[in-house]
């Protein structure tokens, strides 16, 4: 397939509103084996992914475990060196900046993590944790920092007088709020939230989701929201991308995607979600065969063809390109392409 | 016909540094033959401990059944000798766990782990046990069942391991299967496979199932009756439809309302304030009162009783 | 679903900070200390150590004798009211020498431990954090040192170098840091993947600062345990070197070299107290360090703290 | 598996090079040489010079090192300065004695440590557990030379149950009982430390294992405690213990220095001390190298064994 | 054993007088048979007298090999396999004849070829053993007939019989071996000699077993075998003596009280032909002052040191000559223990107590190191006692021990890095302490302390040239007197050697330097 990929770029907004644009991003982790521990192959954790996020928008990334959601997020924030591709943030290509050059960018992109237990340094009080970004960037005086920390705590619904407490004194939901507060300290433009509510109970999850929404309104934040819970994504996102084995399968406006999923994988995924409603008639459920293949040796052609109920021989050999099938609705599937 | 399992006023306490923690504080429920009952509730509400109490596998030292009866086919498991309990576990009552990754012994092959149950409880010959194991594995959807027998667990994916666990649990035709969050660790597509499988298995073997989960979606799909637990107590018990359509307890309300659904819109979610209390400081009065939006004075003072409001629909709330 | 929303009052209280209860207020150290104090053996060990440290610190007030003062007319006297633990082969008071020897033994133990832990921590931290080639080189170095039968090297080095406390300390430390390095590396390998470290990196924190202010404090538990157990094992190794005639030099007493002096069949036969008490002191002290170390290991277990 | 073993073997090469450089450096920098250790008015400096020349001690260090390594690669550990014969011969004559002692001690350690470690884990907080724990703590805290002296004094001198040294009685025909009789005390002294630590490792490893999910699974299957512990627990518990055992080799070698001195046991530990005293560099270097290789091999074996026991290890 | 002591005394190179000999109850007739296990601490190196340099090997070589001459109990050289017949007038040619019918262990006869062969070895340029200098005075050796040989010396040497007694090696076995390879020849671990005992078995690190040489020219030894068992250290030696793992052996005086209690052994004691001393380094200006040295001599309680370190088994020494020696004199300056006098002397020398009690002179504190080697408990204890006794008079001494190799390296030229040392000298045949105190021996020799005394230098040189026995003795006495007065060392003591041997062993003579002295006469009462 030699189609000009540029033309397939999702284009829903004028360039000026674009906060982040990811082009052909690849992240391959080497797999070492053998006598000399030579690199014998690569885990193609992210394999040619392109998308963009506009200012003030929330983009959701869904997909099964191991499909490369977190890797995408972490590569964007440059925790990983991208193997290839471009990450354009605020018009600047940050994909190959050095650690020093990244320092200023770092203030603009922040991350919220999944595990409320592992994401806070257990040896530091939350006050210190929240002040750290300031001290790294040498911002504000000591007093000012304190005030800001207290204000932030208040913002995320925690009592400012708890600054001197340690993370272990908080429940999971509260910790997640602290994690969000930390992401907010440097007043970032983009927040990458990697499964921020997956570890929480429903009632707590709702609290945190609401907080995300409130903060977005208040600070005009842009989110890249990673989750495997289709319900959560539906609730909070404007647009949703579906990933499978390191590739983006479908990306569209939320309603368009949920109401009319195009990609067979998206369809299967949606049908697999149990509905908390015993009244509806038992739906026809698409049960996918087998497991996700290993990302070390992803299937040739369309990576989904091994499990796809509609796969043809064409799918086994040809990699489908992203196409805009409906306005703003892109899908990488041969079914919708010629 | 009496129920397969009748739990009567079960109290399980933990003794921790001389403190007494009422992890399970007087629960009553029945499970009928062939029925699937779901136990839902937030983390720490005592779901797993209920299951372990039934299996008499409470962590020791520390956990202890202090009161109540667990009548399984009329026989009180609490009074049973350890020796007799060996015959019940894995045979009459089987259990599968949340973590398929760690619940299989990493150094024994799948075959060994399945056949050992058969040989132990059913006194099968090696060969017969093997054949039966192959049968079971096929039943849970392994095409190349013979091959799987010789594999070690680490070679299998999470979904495959959970299927092995189910095969293992079903190997002795248990009358009751306790599934403790069997799909929580799995992806939706795999979860769908497993749920499908559990439905199939419960029909095939005509077993009763206690399904422990906190995912209301799963409950709606699989269960016939639902028990909502909170802070070691049953707050509401109802047939599945009644519960979803007409939740009586504010806690149940809360749970349902705070769930973002793929059918829902992006309206603001309802959220239950606060956190689940820890057993060390359960409130006096209604245990949910501090988080309850509708709590009245009485709620903080006296503990409500579990009352049957409608046939089959019980609730523990002063307001109903 | 929408029905339910209607049933409910507005979720006004949801974000009210005051309504949110939080767990019992206990500082980290309090938890650790209280856990430590539940362990009877550890407490016994700690009490022993404190007593020993106090005793050796206040040695001049506890005994009228001087450690080097000989009394050739009172050689090898059995324990008595005057000499609580008897006297040695040149008539020195054994109790006194045990006190002063304890100073030396503990000093050697603590200083060698400090050096050893510092080297080990640095090597382990760098290897674990940076990984890749640096890790490979450092870890091969560790392997080299570990594969060396350390006692051989100790003997050779101590024999060949100028003797003296600092040599002993140096040599003991040089061949004791590898365990710590491996341990710290292991900790760093897991900790560097923890999300709070990633968070620190995304704020733009420098690697050095991440190593020292983010990761190291979290690896302190195992390091403290290693340090505690290390003091004990160093005291024991020093005594073994003394046994081979290579330990702390007389007349400076150390528990090890007191045993060396007592290492004669005749003394064993006729003056049992002479080899017995220094030996017991080594045993008790090492035991106490082990108890405390194990107690700390349990108390500092992060699995417990973080829950 | 072969590739795994090969890889481990390749990894040992830099280690061995490092070890050889380190042991050479230490010897090279050491003061004194075997020739100069004689104080004898009849031996003149020219004699010493002549002898140093013969021993190759006057070459520049890298030449000496390369020569030495070259010989080692050909399996030639050099010629003892003192005994004037191949180091290979000397080591081979003494090695069996050390091996016998080490094997006996490790068997002694394993045979006692594992069952008691398991018992004390499964009966946590019982009297047995406390006794085992106390014993193992004391075992780890007792300097082995002191233990050795005490045992000698009590069992050999006071009670006369065991001989006080040597590996067999001289001037009597070979008898296996006589050998065992001589072996017992040194075996206990050399093995006690490792027995104690092995016991503790077994105990804590077992305690760890019995909290695992798959043990819960085994219990849920209705197995008796014995099956649960020995069939499902033990093998898993042994996995970390095996690595520990590999790491214990150096302590055995180190301990042999002390034990062989105490019990006049003519093994390589005793040889080592003698050689250090006599500045017999070829022997010292050969022995350090040799025991380092032994340790490396021990670790290699432990790793391989580990890979065999633990199916999760992919090679 | 102490190698510091071995150095100066090649084992059969001594004359003098054994002070005491074991009183074998020689009432009964000697009996043949019996095996003796002799415990020895050191591990022998090579069993070839041309190459071995340790006492452990030397002792065993005494049993296996024999030479033309040997030492007797009085430490005099006496004929053994042969005898001196003639010395040329210029003293350069020594003719020796030896007896007929002396057999090697393999049955061959010992001939003049063997003698020529043996003495040619150290003269050969390829010879790489430690003995070359021993024979530097030998020009050549010639065979006169099968039983007569002639040694031709470069300079006259009254002590030649000592060297002439060097153990013989068999020419018929080693004759074809090139001298360069001799050192590594397998013969050295499977030797054949003409001595009373025949090599049987050597198990590395364990024992060397010797059996009676049936054809020994003085008659078959009574014992069937002697096994020299290597015990490794003194504790093991004593313990094995107790448990009967060894029958006989030397043990340190500290263990006397224990060995005394054993019923199955007797103890024999004899002064060793050696003395312990405390030496000054004259490079340290403190010690240039005679008064300071005298103060040291007064401050050190030498009897106490003997009592503590040797359990009283030794004699106080005042000079560098042994009571066993023919050159012994008691006309020596004696400094009795008197710390008061020591203080006075130091005060006279200008040393005043400082604020901390340590003496000070010209702003310098009197702080010194006592260097010694970690050799035995006794050595260590000596250091500690001296340290304490010096503290009494206001001198801060710090004992410092070094392992032997490092020790020698430190005190040897060119380093001379010490203040004071504790060491001991074994005494040689020649009582002239030339090697130790002559100023010419500073840069290469044993005068570690760099002691210079011109008068003494002249005297010692004169003794070397003096041929007249009486005048020689007189001069020697003068030397000893000066040394005991001038104190380059504080002479400490002459230690005793203790040997435990089975009660049924007869014929044992406790020789001060040859452990297996006339072992062919030893017999066990069955
Ligand atoms: N640092 C790494 N080194 C090697 N492989 C990695 C690394 N991080 C991730 N991977 C691999 O890359 C693939 C994608 O992982 P990633 O964590 O991005 O998935 P994910 O979609 O976030 O999954 P989850 O839902 O489990 O978080 C996985 O196969 C994973 O094993
Ligand atoms: N070994 C133990 N010692 C003390 N308390 C325990 C122990 N195990 C569980 N608990 C407590 O028992 C209570 C109930 O736990 P349980 O595991 O039954 O909850 P659950 O409803 O299964 O929660 P989850 O959804 O997280 O599995 C919790 O408060 C927990 O802290
Ligand atoms: Mg992820
Ligand atoms: Mg649970
Ligand atoms: Ni709704």
CSV table of C-alpha atoms in Angstrom, one decimal, chain E residues 228-521:
chain,number,residue,atom,x,y,z
E,228,UNK,CA,56.3,-37.1,60.2
E,229,UNK,CA,52.7,-35.9,60.4
E,230,UNK,CA,52.0,-32.3,59.5
E,231,UNK,CA,49.8,-30.8,62.1
E,232,UNK,CA,49.7,-27.2,60.9
E,233,UNK,CA,49.6,-25.3,64.1
E,234,UNK,CA,50.5,-25.5,67.8
E,235,UNK,CA,47.0,-26.1,69.0
E,236,UNK,CA,46.5,-29.0,66.7
E,237,UNK,CA,49.9,-30.3,67.7
E,238,UNK,CA,49.0,-30.3,71.4
E,239,UNK,CA,45.5,-31.7,70.8
E,240,UNK,CA,46.8,-34.5,68.6
E,241,UNK,CA,49.4,-35.3,71.1
E,242,UNK,CA,46.6,-35.7,73.6
E,243,UNK,CA,44.4,-37.8,71.5
E,244,UNK,CA,47.3,-39.9,70.3
E,245,UNK,CA,47.1,-38.9,66.7
E,246,UNK,CA,50.8,-38.1,67.1
E,247,UNK,CA,53.2,-39.8,69.5
E,248,UNK,CA,55.8,-37.1,69.7
E,249,UNK,CA,56.4,-33.5,68.9
E,250,UNK,CA,57.7,-30.1,70.0
E,251,UNK,CA,55.2,-27.9,71.8
E,252,UNK,CA,55.4,-24.3,73.0
E,253,UNK,CA,56.0,-23.6,76.7
E,254,UNK,CA,52.6,-22.0,77.1
E,255,UNK,CA,51.1,-25.5,76.7
E,256,UNK,CA,53.5,-27.1,79.2
E,257,UNK,CA,50.8,-27.2,81.9
E,258,UNK,CA,48.6,-29.2,79.5
E,259,UNK,CA,51.1,-31.6,78.1
E,260,UNK,CA,52.4,-32.2,81.6
E,261,UNK,CA,49.1,-33.8,82.4
E,262,UNK,CA,49.3,-36.4,79.6
E,263,UNK,CA,50.1,-39.8,81.0
E,264,UNK,CA,51.4,-41.3,77.8
E,265,UNK,CA,54.2,-38.9,77.1
E,266,UNK,CA,57.3,-37.7,78.8
E,267,UNK,CA,58.6,-34.2,78.4
E,268,UNK,CA,62.2,-33.2,77.6
E,269,UNK,CA,63.4,-29.7,77.9
E,270,UNK,CA,66.6,-28.1,76.6
E,271,UNK,CA,67.6,-24.6,75.9
E,272,UNK,CA,67.4,-23.7,72.3
E,273,UNK,CA,70.5,-22.5,70.7
E,274,UNK,CA,68.9,-19.1,70.2
E,275,UNK,CA,68.0,-15.9,71.9
E,276,UNK,CA,65.2,-13.4,71.7
E,277,UNK,CA,66.0,-9.8,71.6
E,278,UNK,CA,64.5,-6.3,71.5
E,279,UNK,CA,66.5,-4.3,69.0
E,280,UNK,CA,67.0,-0.6,68.4
E,281,UNK,CA,67.2,1.2,65.1
E,282,UNK,CA,70.0,3.7,65.4
E,283,UNK,CA,68.6,5.7,62.6
E,284,UNK,CA,66.2,6.9,65.1
E,285,UNK,CA,68.2,9.5,67.0
E,286,UNK,CA,66.5,8.7,70.3
E,287,UNK,CA,68.5,5.5,70.5
E,288,UNK,CA,71.9,7.0,69.7
E,289,UNK,CA,72.0,8.0,73.4
E,290,UNK,CA,73.5,5.2,75.4
E,291,UNK,CA,71.6,6.3,78.5
E,292,UNK,CA,68.3,5.9,76.7
E,293,UNK,CA,69.2,2.3,75.7
E,294,UNK,CA,70.3,1.6,79.2
E,295,UNK,CA,67.0,3.0,80.5
E,296,UNK,CA,65.2,0.6,78.2
E,297,UNK,CA,67.3,-2.3,79.6
E,298,UNK,CA,66.4,-1.3,83.1
E,299,UNK,CA,62.8,-0.7,82.3
E,300,UNK,CA,62.1,-4.1,80.8
E,301,UNK,CA,61.5,-6.9,83.3
E,302,UNK,CA,63.0,-9.7,81.4
E,303,UNK,CA,62.2,-12.3,84.0
E,304,UNK,CA,58.6,-11.4,83.8
E,305,UNK,CA,58.6,-11.8,80.1
E,306,UNK,CA,60.0,-15.3,80.6
E,307,UNK,CA,57.4,-16.1,83.2
E,308,UNK,CA,54.5,-14.9,81.1
E,309,UNK,CA,55.5,-15.9,77.6
E,310,UNK,CA,57.5,-19.0,78.3
E,311,UNK,CA,55.8,-20.0,81.5
E,312,UNK,CA,59.2,-19.6,83.1
E,313,UNK,CA,61.0,-22.0,80.8
E,314,UNK,CA,63.9,-19.9,79.6
E,315,UNK,CA,66.8,-17.9,80.9
E,316,UNK,CA,67.4,-14.2,80.9
E,317,UNK,CA,69.9,-13.2,78.3
E,318,UNK,CA,72.4,-10.4,78.7
E,319,UNK,CA,74.5,-10.9,75.6
E,320,UNK,CA,74.5,-12.5,72.2
E,321,UNK,CA,76.0,-15.8,73.2
E,322,UNK,CA,74.2,-18.9,74.3
E,323,UNK,CA,75.1,-20.7,77.5
E,324,UNK,CA,75.3,-23.8,75.3
E,325,UNK,CA,78.2,-22.3,73.4
E,326,UNK,CA,81.8,-23.0,74.0
E,327,UNK,CA,82.3,-19.2,73.9
E,328,UNK,CA,80.0,-18.6,76.8
E,329,UNK,CA,81.1,-16.2,79.4
E,330,UNK,CA,79.2,-14.7,82.3
E,331,UNK,CA,81.4,-11.6,82.3
E,332,UNK,CA,78.6,-9.5,80.9
E,333,UNK,CA,77.1,-6.2,82.0
E,334,UNK,CA,73.8,-7.0,83.7
E,335,UNK,CA,71.0,-4.5,83.8
E,336,UNK,CA,68.6,-5.7,86.5
E,337,UNK,CA,65.0,-4.6,86.2
E,338,UNK,CA,64.8,-1.2,87.8
E,339,UNK,CA,62.3,1.3,86.4
E,340,UNK,CA,63.4,3.9,88.9
E,341,UNK,CA,66.9,3.9,87.5
E,342,UNK,CA,65.5,3.9,84.0
E,343,UNK,CA,63.6,7.1,84.8
E,344,UNK,CA,66.7,8.7,86.3
E,345,UNK,CA,68.7,7.8,83.2
E,346,UNK,CA,66.1,9.3,80.9
E,347,UNK,CA,66.0,12.4,82.9
E,348,UNK,CA,69.7,12.6,82.7
E,349,UNK,CA,69.4,12.2,79.0
E,350,UNK,CA,67.2,15.2,78.9
E,351,UNK,CA,63.8,13.6,78.7
E,352,UNK,CA,61.2,15.3,80.9
E,353,UNK,CA,57.7,14.1,81.5
E,354,UNK,CA,55.2,16.1,79.3
E,355,UNK,CA,51.7,17.1,80.4
E,356,UNK,CA,50.3,13.7,79.4
E,357,UNK,CA,53.0,11.8,81.2
E,358,UNK,CA,54.9,11.0,78.0
E,359,UNK,CA,58.5,12.1,78.0
E,360,UNK,CA,59.4,15.1,75.9
E,361,UNK,CA,62.8,16.4,74.8
E,362,UNK,CA,63.3,19.3,72.4
E,363,UNK,CA,59.6,19.3,71.7
E,364,UNK,CA,59.6,15.7,70.6
E,365,UNK,CA,57.5,13.2,72.3
E,366,UNK,CA,59.0,9.8,73.1
E,367,UNK,CA,56.7,7.8,71.0
E,368,UNK,CA,58.0,4.7,69.2
E,369,UNK,CA,56.7,1.6,67.5
E,370,UNK,CA,57.6,-1.9,68.4
E,371,UNK,CA,57.7,-3.9,65.3
E,372,UNK,CA,57.3,-7.7,65.5
E,373,UNK,CA,56.0,-10.5,63.3
E,374,UNK,CA,52.7,-12.2,64.1
E,375,UNK,CA,54.5,-15.4,64.8
E,376,UNK,CA,53.3,-16.8,68.0
E,377,UNK,CA,51.3,-15.8,71.0
E,378,UNK,CA,54.6,-15.5,72.9
E,379,UNK,CA,56.0,-13.0,70.5
E,380,UNK,CA,52.8,-10.9,70.6
E,381,UNK,CA,52.7,-11.1,74.4
E,382,UNK,CA,56.3,-10.0,74.6
E,383,UNK,CA,55.5,-6.9,72.6
E,384,UNK,CA,52.5,-6.1,74.8
E,385,UNK,CA,54.4,-6.5,78.0
E,386,UNK,CA,57.3,-4.3,76.8
E,387,UNK,CA,54.8,-1.8,75.7
E,388,UNK,CA,53.3,-1.7,79.1
E,389,UNK,CA,56.6,-1.6,80.9
E,390,UNK,CA,57.8,1.3,78.7
E,391,UNK,CA,54.6,3.1,79.5
E,392,UNK,CA,55.7,2.9,83.2
E,393,UNK,CA,58.7,5.1,82.4
E,394,UNK,CA,56.8,7.5,80.2
E,395,UNK,CA,57.5,6.1,76.8
E,396,UNK,CA,54.6,5.5,74.5
E,397,UNK,CA,55.3,2.4,72.5
E,398,UNK,CA,52.9,1.0,70.0
E,399,UNK,CA,53.2,-2.6,69.1
E,400,UNK,CA,52.8,-3.2,65.4
E,401,UNK,CA,52.9,-6.7,63.9
E,402,UNK,CA,53.5,-7.6,60.3
E,403,UNK,CA,53.1,-10.8,58.5
E,404,UNK,CA,56.6,-12.3,58.0
E,405,UNK,CA,57.1,-11.4,54.4
E,406,UNK,CA,56.1,-7.8,54.9
E,407,UNK,CA,58.1,-7.7,58.1
E,408,UNK,CA,61.3,-8.8,56.4
E,409,UNK,CA,60.6,-6.3,53.7
E,410,UNK,CA,60.2,-3.5,56.1
E,411,UNK,CA,63.3,-4.1,58.2
E,412,UNK,CA,65.6,-5.1,55.4
E,413,UNK,CA,67.8,-2.7,53.6
E,414,UNK,CA,67.1,-0.3,52.0
E,415,UNK,CA,64.0,0.4,54.0
E,416,UNK,CA,65.0,0.0,57.7
E,417,UNK,CA,61.6,1.2,58.6
E,418,UNK,CA,61.2,0.6,62.3
E,419,UNK,CA,62.0,2.1,65.7
E,420,UNK,CA,62.5,-1.1,67.6
E,421,UNK,CA,62.0,-4.7,66.7
E,422,UNK,CA,61.4,-7.9,68.6
E,423,UNK,CA,63.0,-10.9,66.9
E,424,UNK,CA,65.2,-13.8,67.7
E,425,UNK,CA,68.4,-15.2,66.4
E,426,UNK,CA,69.3,-18.8,66.1
E,427,UNK,CA,73.0,-19.1,66.7
E,428,UNK,CA,75.4,-20.4,64.3
E,429,UNK,CA,78.6,-22.4,64.8
E,430,UNK,CA,80.7,-19.4,64.8
E,431,UNK,CA,79.9,-17.3,67.9
E,432,UNK,CA,81.3,-14.2,66.2
E,433,UNK,CA,78.2,-11.9,65.8
E,434,UNK,CA,79.9,-10.2,62.8
E,435,UNK,CA,76.9,-10.5,60.5
E,436,UNK,CA,74.7,-8.8,63.0
E,437,UNK,CA,76.6,-6.0,64.5
E,438,UNK,CA,79.4,-5.1,62.0
E,439,UNK,CA,78.8,-1.8,60.4
E,440,UNK,CA,79.7,-3.3,57.0
E,441,UNK,CA,76.5,-5.4,57.4
E,442,UNK,CA,74.2,-2.4,57.4
E,443,UNK,CA,73.6,-2.1,53.7
E,444,UNK,CA,73.5,-5.8,53.0
E,445,UNK,CA,73.4,-8.0,56.0
E,446,UNK,CA,71.6,-8.5,59.2
E,447,UNK,CA,72.6,-5.2,60.9
E,448,UNK,CA,69.1,-3.9,60.6
E,449,UNK,CA,69.5,-1.4,63.4
E,450,UNK,CA,72.4,0.2,61.6
E,451,UNK,CA,74.5,-0.1,64.7
E,452,UNK,CA,78.0,1.3,64.3
E,453,UNK,CA,80.8,0.8,66.9
E,454,UNK,CA,84.2,1.1,65.4
E,455,UNK,CA,86.0,-0.6,68.3
E,456,UNK,CA,83.7,-3.5,68.0
E,457,UNK,CA,84.1,-3.6,64.2
E,458,UNK,CA,87.8,-4.0,64.6
E,459,UNK,CA,87.4,-6.7,67.2
E,460,UNK,CA,85.0,-8.7,65.2
E,461,UNK,CA,87.3,-8.5,62.1
E,462,UNK,CA,90.2,-9.6,64.2
E,463,UNK,CA,88.3,-12.6,65.5
E,464,UNK,CA,87.7,-13.7,61.9
E,465,UNK,CA,91.4,-13.7,61.3
E,466,UNK,CA,92.4,-15.1,64.6
E,467,UNK,CA,93.4,-18.7,64.4
E,468,UNK,CA,94.5,-19.3,67.9
E,469,UNK,CA,91.6,-20.8,69.9
E,470,UNK,CA,92.4,-19.2,73.2
E,471,UNK,CA,93.0,-15.7,71.9
E,472,UNK,CA,89.9,-16.0,69.8
E,473,UNK,CA,87.8,-16.9,72.9
E,474,UNK,CA,89.3,-13.9,74.7
E,475,UNK,CA,88.4,-11.5,71.9
E,476,UNK,CA,85.0,-13.0,71.7
E,477,UNK,CA,84.4,-12.4,75.4
E,478,UNK,CA,85.5,-8.9,75.0
E,479,UNK,CA,83.0,-8.4,72.2
E,480,UNK,CA,80.2,-9.9,74.3
E,481,UNK,CA,81.1,-7.7,77.1
E,482,UNK,CA,81.0,-4.6,75.0
E,483,UNK,CA,77.7,-5.6,73.4
E,484,UNK,CA,76.1,-6.3,76.7
E,485,UNK,CA,77.3,-2.9,77.9
E,486,UNK,CA,76.6,-0.9,74.8
E,487,UNK,CA,73.2,-2.4,74.2
E,488,UNK,CA,72.5,-2.4,70.4
E,489,UNK,CA,69.8,-4.8,71.6
E,490,UNK,CA,68.2,-5.4,74.9
E,491,UNK,CA,68.9,-9.1,75.0
E,492,UNK,CA,65.7,-10.8,76.3
E,493,UNK,CA,66.1,-14.5,76.9
E,494,UNK,CA,67.2,-17.9,75.8
E,495,UNK,CA,64.0,-20.0,75.3
E,496,UNK,CA,63.5,-23.6,76.2
E,497,UNK,CA,62.5,-26.1,73.7
E,498,UNK,CA,60.0,-28.7,74.9
E,499,UNK,CA,59.6,-32.1,73.3
E,500,UNK,CA,57.0,-34.6,74.3
E,501,UNK,CA,57.8,-38.2,73.5
E,502,UNK,CA,56.2,-41.5,74.3
E,503,UNK,CA,57.1,-43.0,77.7
E,504,UNK,CA,58.1,-46.2,76.0
E,505,UNK,CA,60.6,-44.4,73.7
E,506,UNK,CA,64.2,-45.0,74.6
E,507,UNK,CA,67.4,-43.8,73.1
E,508,UNK,CA,66.0,-40.3,72.5
E,509,UNK,CA,68.6,-37.6,72.9
E,510,UNK,CA,67.2,-34.1,72.9
E,511,UNK,CA,69.5,-32.2,70.7
E,512,UNK,CA,69.2,-28.4,70.8
E,513,UNK,CA,68.9,-28.1,67.0
E,514,UNK,CA,68.5,-31.5,65.4
E,515,UNK,CA,65.1,-33.0,66.2
E,516,UNK,CA,65.8,-36.5,64.8
E,517,UNK,CA,69.3,-36.7,66.3
E,518,UNK,CA,70.5,-40.2,66.0
E,519,UNK,CA,67.0,-41.5,65.3
E,520,UNK,CA,68.5,-44.9,64.4
E,521,UNK,CA,69.2,-45.4,68.1
